[in-house]
Each structure stands twice: as structure tokens, then as C-alpha cells.
Amino acid sequence: MRSSSEQQLCNLLHAYEIGALTDEDRERFEIHLLKCDACYSSVKEFKAHSDTMVRSELIKGTVSQGIAETEPKGSFEKLRRYLLPDVPVIFRPAFLYLLLLVVLIPLVISMIQMRGTNIESVQYQDLISTRSAKRTVLEKDLSNQATLTFFYPDARHNRNYRLIITHENGQVIYKDENYNMFNEYQTGAINLDIENLTPGRYNLTIKDPELGDQREENVYTFWIE
Amino acid sequence: MDLNQLFADAKKGDKKAESLIYNYLFERFKFLVGQKINTNDVEDIAQEACMTLLSKYKAMEGRENFESWAYSILKNKIGNYLQLRRVEREELSDKMDDIRNPDRGPIDIQIEKRLNDCIKEIISYYPRYARALNLAYQGYKADEICEKMDIKPNNFYVILNRGRNLLRNCLEMGRIKA
């Protein structure tokens, strides 16, 4: 079995035959030829051909002319050779560019979409009935939008309820006669634009029209500050 | 054949091993001298190198590689031969370069034609080999060719050997792929 250094010397074989080795490597290879039967036989066997290859002006001309002919002629061919060289697929620039596009295009699109959207933070507040001592405050400094969620124990899914939000001075700022967005857990939600609302106390009143005055109205209180 | 083993046996006085070394090296020396010099003196130089080697090998110290030592003897013989032909010391290295392509008489037209046909095929099939060959024809050495082709030496040798295999296939079977 040949060692790796000997195998490396065996690789110099054809470079030796065509006279392409430096003086130092040529000597190394000739020393190698003294003991490597495979290389010696191979060089000896091919000697008539390698001598002819080195000496023949006809062959030199063929190679030189062939190189000129295989050089890319048009810009398309140059581009093709640049994008698809004779290397494994993963190292071809065409593959790398494609990979880059696959990664970059969605990223750029999402960035453009994000730039076009006025993203603002939204406050979420769970309202609880006025019977509770908790004070719920929406802060105008935090955002202009607020999402209020409220639990109404008698609420039924897909049934219409009346929702009214009034300021402490009696002004109605939100009214929905047919609110039917309670979910199966008797919880509803509304989005409120608080930007133009004056600070103060507000009441959210929920009433079931079908029950008339039989039941008490559910009132939730919150503050805008 | 393990040359170093033969050498060790010969040093112990094994005459058969000594004879085998002589025959073995004489053939290889002849080949190597023939690569460099084209005269009728090739056999004489090889024989003289072998005789010198056999007369000195017993005194050779074990730490030196036998084939490197044998090669150095041959190299000296070739150098002496060229000196005897009044080649000056400065010209020696040039001469050594020139004799890589010594005039060995007329080219065999048939070999040339077959090679030429095969090389034509290989150029389009494997242009990297043709490019490496073309640079070698222009006188560039391996390191310069690697630089021009922007490849590592190992790749260069792989390209050459792959090209050589294609060439052999073409010469033997008339087609470049096995």
C-alpha cells in the first residue's frame, strides 16, 4: 500500500510527462520513479505519446486553436460559464444566487409591508363589573387604540345585545344596538379609538333587549387618563 | 520490488540482492538518462552510475534514503557528462531544462495523428485539461499554471491525470469515455 506522500508524488505523473514540473518537483518525481513500479511502467508505456505531445507543433497548434474556439464568444455564453462553471452544483454561482433570492425576496417583501403599515401598540384591558374594586385605566400615552374585553355571565353566543359607552358627563361615545360578538365563554370585546376621547370616567353598559327591564344592566367602568 | 530491502540485504553481503539492484537500477537509470540526454552514451552513463553506486553503497550511512542517494549519483554522472562536453556550469541548468525536449529524431506521424484527433475531442469535452496543457506548452510551470488558472496544485494534477486517462481511453478504444 502506498503512503499518502507517495500517492501525492504519483499525482505528478502527467505533469512530469508534459514538462510542467518545477526543477525541484521533477527531481522528487524522478527519485519516486526509482522505486514506484506503477508510475515507472506508466511513464515508460506512455513515453512515445508523451514525447510526441511535447514535441509536436501540430498538437500544440490544435490545443491552442481549440482553446480559442472554446473560449466564450457571446456575452450570454460568458454569463452561462460564469453562472454554471464545471464545479459541484452547490458551489455554482447560479445556485448561490438562487438561494439568496429565495431567502431575500420574502424578507424584502415583508419589510416593505411593515413599512407601509402604521403599526401601533394596542392596550388590552379586561373590564370587570363596577361591583369590583379594581380601577381599570386606559393610558393615552401608551397608544391610541384600546381593546376592551368584558365578561357578561348571561351572554349567549350569537344573540344581540345593546352596548353603550358613556362619559361621566353623559355623552355617548359608542353605541351598538346589535352586538352579537360574545363568544362561548360569555366574553365580548370591542376596539376603541381613545385618541380623541377626553380623559375621565366611562361606563360600558350591556343590556339584553329581550329581557327588557327584568334584569339589571351590567355596567363596567374604566378611566381614560 | 522493495529497493530499500534489497539494499539492506546487499549490505549484509547478499550477492543476489546486489545483482538485482544493479539490473533494477540500470533499467531505470537508462530511462531517466534517456529523458535528459539523447546520445548513444545513455547506456554508458547509466552503467557508470550503477557501478559507482555498487562500489560505494556499503559505505553509505543508513540515515539517507537509498533512492535519493542513488538519484544523486545519477545526477552527478549526467552533470559530469555534460561538463566533459564542455558545457559550462552556468549553462548546466539551462541545458537541463532544454534537454527535457531533446530532439529524438522524426516524430511518428501515425502517433501524432491519433494523438491530435484525440486531443481535438478532449478539448471540447474537458476544456480545463486543454487549458492546462496549453499553458504548459507556453513554458509555464505547475505553480504558474495554478496561478493563471486560479486553482490549487492538487486540482491541477487531478485535471492533468483525468485528461491523461481520457487520452489513453481515446488512444486505446477510439473514444474518450470508458
GROMACS .gro file of N, CA, C and O in nm, chain B residues 117-159:
model
  172
  342ASP      N    1  -0.608   1.376  -3.307
  342ASP     CA    2  -0.753   1.351  -3.317
  342ASP      C    3  -0.815   1.341  -3.178
  342ASP      O    4  -0.922   1.397  -3.151
  343CYS      N    5  -0.745   1.268  -3.089
  343CYS     CA    6  -0.798   1.250  -2.953
  343CYS      C    7  -0.799   1.382  -2.878
  343CYS      O    8  -0.895   1.413  -2.806
  344ILE      N    9  -0.693   1.458  -2.893
  344ILE     CA   10  -0.685   1.585  -2.821
  344ILE      C   11  -0.796   1.680  -2.870
  344ILE      O   12  -0.857   1.752  -2.790
  345LYS      N   13  -0.826   1.674  -2.998
  345LYS     CA   14  -0.935   1.756  -3.052
  345LYS      C   15  -1.065   1.723  -2.980
  345LYS      O   16  -1.143   1.811  -2.944
  346GLU      N   17  -1.088   1.594  -2.960
  346GLU     CA   18  -1.212   1.553  -2.891
  346GLU      C   19  -1.213   1.598  -2.747
  346GLU      O   20  -1.314   1.644  -2.694
  347ILE      N   21  -1.096   1.583  -2.684
  347ILE     CA   22  -1.088   1.614  -2.540
  347ILE      C   23  -1.105   1.764  -2.514
  347ILE      O   24  -1.163   1.804  -2.413
  348ILE      N   25  -1.058   1.845  -2.606
  348ILE     CA   26  -1.067   1.991  -2.585
  348ILE      C   27  -1.211   2.034  -2.559
  348ILE      O   28  -1.238   2.111  -2.467
  349SER      N   29  -1.303   1.980  -2.639
  349SER     CA   30  -1.442   2.022  -2.621
  349SER      C   31  -1.506   1.951  -2.501
  349SER      O   32  -1.593   2.006  -2.435
  350TYR      N   33  -1.459   1.828  -2.474
  350TYR     CA   34  -1.518   1.752  -2.364
  350TYR      C   35  -1.465   1.799  -2.229
  350TYR      O   36  -1.538   1.806  -2.130
  351TYR      N   37  -1.337   1.831  -2.225
  351TYR     CA   38  -1.274   1.867  -2.098
  351TYR      C   39  -1.178   1.985  -2.120
  351TYR      O   40  -1.056   1.969  -2.117
  352PRO      N   41  -1.233   2.103  -2.140
  352PRO     CA   42  -1.151   2.219  -2.176
  352PRO      C   43  -1.047   2.257  -2.070
  352PRO      O   44  -0.944   2.316  -2.104
  353ARG      N   45  -1.071   2.220  -1.945
  353ARG     CA   46  -0.973   2.258  -1.841
  353ARG      C   47  -0.839   2.187  -1.864
  353ARG      O   48  -0.733   2.243  -1.840
  354TYR      N   49  -0.847   2.064  -1.912
  354TYR     CA   50  -0.723   1.992  -1.942
  354TYR      C   51  -0.650   2.061  -2.057
  354TYR      O   52  -0.528   2.082  -2.052
  355ALA      N   53  -0.728   2.097  -2.158
  355ALA     CA   54  -0.668   2.164  -2.275
  355ALA      C   55  -0.603   2.295  -2.233
  355ALA      O   56  -0.495   2.332  -2.281
  356ARG      N   57  -0.668   2.365  -2.142
  356ARG     CA   58  -0.614   2.493  -2.097
  356ARG      C   59  -0.483   2.473  -2.020
  356ARG      O   60  -0.385   2.546  -2.041
  357ALA      N   61  -0.482   2.372  -1.933
  357ALA     CA   62  -0.360   2.341  -1.857
  357ALA      C   63  -0.247   2.300  -1.952
  357ALA      O   64  -0.132   2.344  -1.939
  358LEU      N   65  -0.283   2.218  -2.050
  358LEU     CA   66  -0.184   2.171  -2.148
  358LEU      C   67  -0.128   2.289  -2.229
  358LEU      O   68  -0.008   2.300  -2.252
  359ASN      N   69  -0.219   2.378  -2.267
  359ASN     CA   70  -0.178   2.493  -2.346
  359ASN      C   71  -0.079   2.580  -2.269
  359ASN      O   72   0.020   2.629  -2.325
  360LEU      N   73  -0.104   2.600  -2.140
  360LEU     CA   74  -0.013   2.681  -2.058
  360LEU      C   75   0.121   2.610  -2.043
  360LEU      O   76   0.226   2.675  -2.044
  361ALA      N   77   0.119   2.476  -2.030
  361ALA     CA   78   0.244   2.401  -2.021
  361ALA      C   79   0.322   2.416  -2.152
  361ALA      O   80   0.444   2.431  -2.151
  362TYR      N   81   0.250   2.414  -2.263
  362TYR     CA   82   0.315   2.432  -2.394
  362TYR      C   83   0.379   2.571  -2.406
  362TYR      O   84   0.477   2.589  -2.476
  363GLN      N   85   0.321   2.665  -2.337
  363GLN     CA   86   0.376   2.800  -2.342
  363GLN      C   87   0.497   2.816  -2.249
  363GLN      O   88   0.555   2.924  -2.239
  364GLY      N   89   0.531   2.708  -2.179
  364GLY     CA   90   0.652   2.709  -2.096
  364GLY      C   91   0.627   2.737  -1.950
  364GLY      O   92   0.721   2.748  -1.871
  365TYR      N   93   0.501   2.751  -1.911
  365TYR     CA   94   0.473   2.776  -1.769
  365TYR      C   95   0.489   2.648  -1.689
  365TYR      O   96   0.461   2.539  -1.738
  366LYS      N   97   0.532   2.666  -1.564
  366LYS     CA   98   0.547   2.552  -1.474
  366LYS      C   99   0.421   2.540  -1.387
  366LYS      O  100   0.339   2.632  -1.382
  367ALA      N  101   0.414   2.427  -1.317
  367ALA     CA  102   0.292   2.394  -1.241
  367ALA      C  103   0.244   2.510  -1.154
  367ALA      O  104   0.125   2.545  -1.155
  368ASP      N  105   0.336   2.571  -1.076
  368ASP     CA  106   0.293   2.678  -0.984
  368ASP      C  107   0.236   2.798  -1.060
  368ASP      O  108   0.136   2.858  -1.019
  369GLU      N  109   0.298   2.829  -1.175
  369GLU     CA  110   0.249   2.944  -1.254
  369GLU      C  111   0.114   2.911  -1.319
  369GLU      O  112   0.024   2.995  -1.326
  370ILE      N  113   0.102   2.787  -1.364
  370ILE     CA  114  -0.025   2.746  -1.427
  370ILE      C  115  -0.139   2.751  -1.324
  370ILE      O  116  -0.248   2.798  -1.355
  371CYS      N  117  -0.107   2.706  -1.204
  371CYS     CA  118  -0.210   2.709  -1.098
  371CYS      C  119  -0.255   2.853  -1.074
  371CYS      O  120  -0.374   2.880  -1.055
  372GLU      N  121  -0.159   2.943  -1.073
  372GLU     CA  122  -0.190   3.084  -1.050
  372GLU      C  123  -0.278   3.138  -1.164
  372GLU      O  124  -0.377   3.206  -1.141
  373LYS      N  125  -0.240   3.104  -1.285
  373LYS     CA  126  -0.316   3.154  -1.400
  373LYS      C  127  -0.456   3.095  -1.406
  373LYS      O  128  -0.550   3.162  -1.448
  374MET      N  129  -0.467   2.969  -1.367
  374MET     CA  130  -0.599   2.904  -1.372
  374MET      C  131  -0.677   2.921  -1.242
  374MET      O  132  -0.791   2.877  -1.232
  375ASP      N  133  -0.611   2.984  -1.146
  375ASP     CA  134  -0.674   3.008  -1.016
  375ASP      C  135  -0.720   2.876  -0.951
  375ASP      O  136  -0.837   2.863  -0.911
  376ILE      N  137  -0.629   2.781  -0.949
  376ILE     CA  138  -0.662   2.652  -0.887
  376ILE      C  139  -0.546   2.611  -0.796
  376ILE      O  140  -0.436   2.666  -0.805
  377LYS      N  141  -0.572   2.512  -0.710
  377LYS     CA  142  -0.467   2.463  -0.621
  377LYS      C  143  -0.387   2.355  -0.694
  377LYS      O  144  -0.440   2.290  -0.785
  378PRO      N  145  -0.259   2.335  -0.653
  378PRO     CA  146  -0.177   2.235  -0.722
  378PRO      C  147  -0.243   2.097  -0.731
  378PRO      O  148  -0.237   2.033  -0.836
  379ASN      N  149  -0.307   2.056  -0.622
  379ASN     CA  150  -0.371   1.923  -0.626
  379ASN      C  151  -0.475   1.916  -0.737
  379ASN      O  152  -0.486   1.816  -0.808
  380ASN      N  153  -0.554   2.024  -0.752
  380ASN     CA  154  -0.655   2.027  -0.859
  380ASN      C  155  -0.590   2.021  -0.996
  380ASN      O  156  -0.641   1.956  -1.087
  381PHE      N  157  -0.478   2.091  -1.006
  381PHE     CA  158  -0.406   2.093  -1.133
  381PHE      C  159  -0.363   1.950  -1.172
  381PHE      O  160  -0.384   1.906  -1.285
  382TYR      N  161  -0.305   1.879  -1.074
  382TYR     CA  162  -0.259   1.744  -1.105
  382TYR      C  163  -0.378   1.651  -1.134
  382TYR      O  164  -0.368   1.561  -1.218
  383VAL      N  165  -0.489   1.675  -1.064
  383VAL     CA  166  -0.607   1.593  -1.090
  383VAL      C  167  -0.658   1.618  -1.233
  383VAL      O  168  -0.693   1.524  -1.306
  384ILE      N  169  -0.660   1.745  -1.273
  384ILE     CA  170  -0.705   1.780  -1.409
  384ILE      C  171  -0.616   1.709  -1.511
  384ILE      O  172  -0.664   1.648  -1.607
   0.00000   0.00000   0.00000
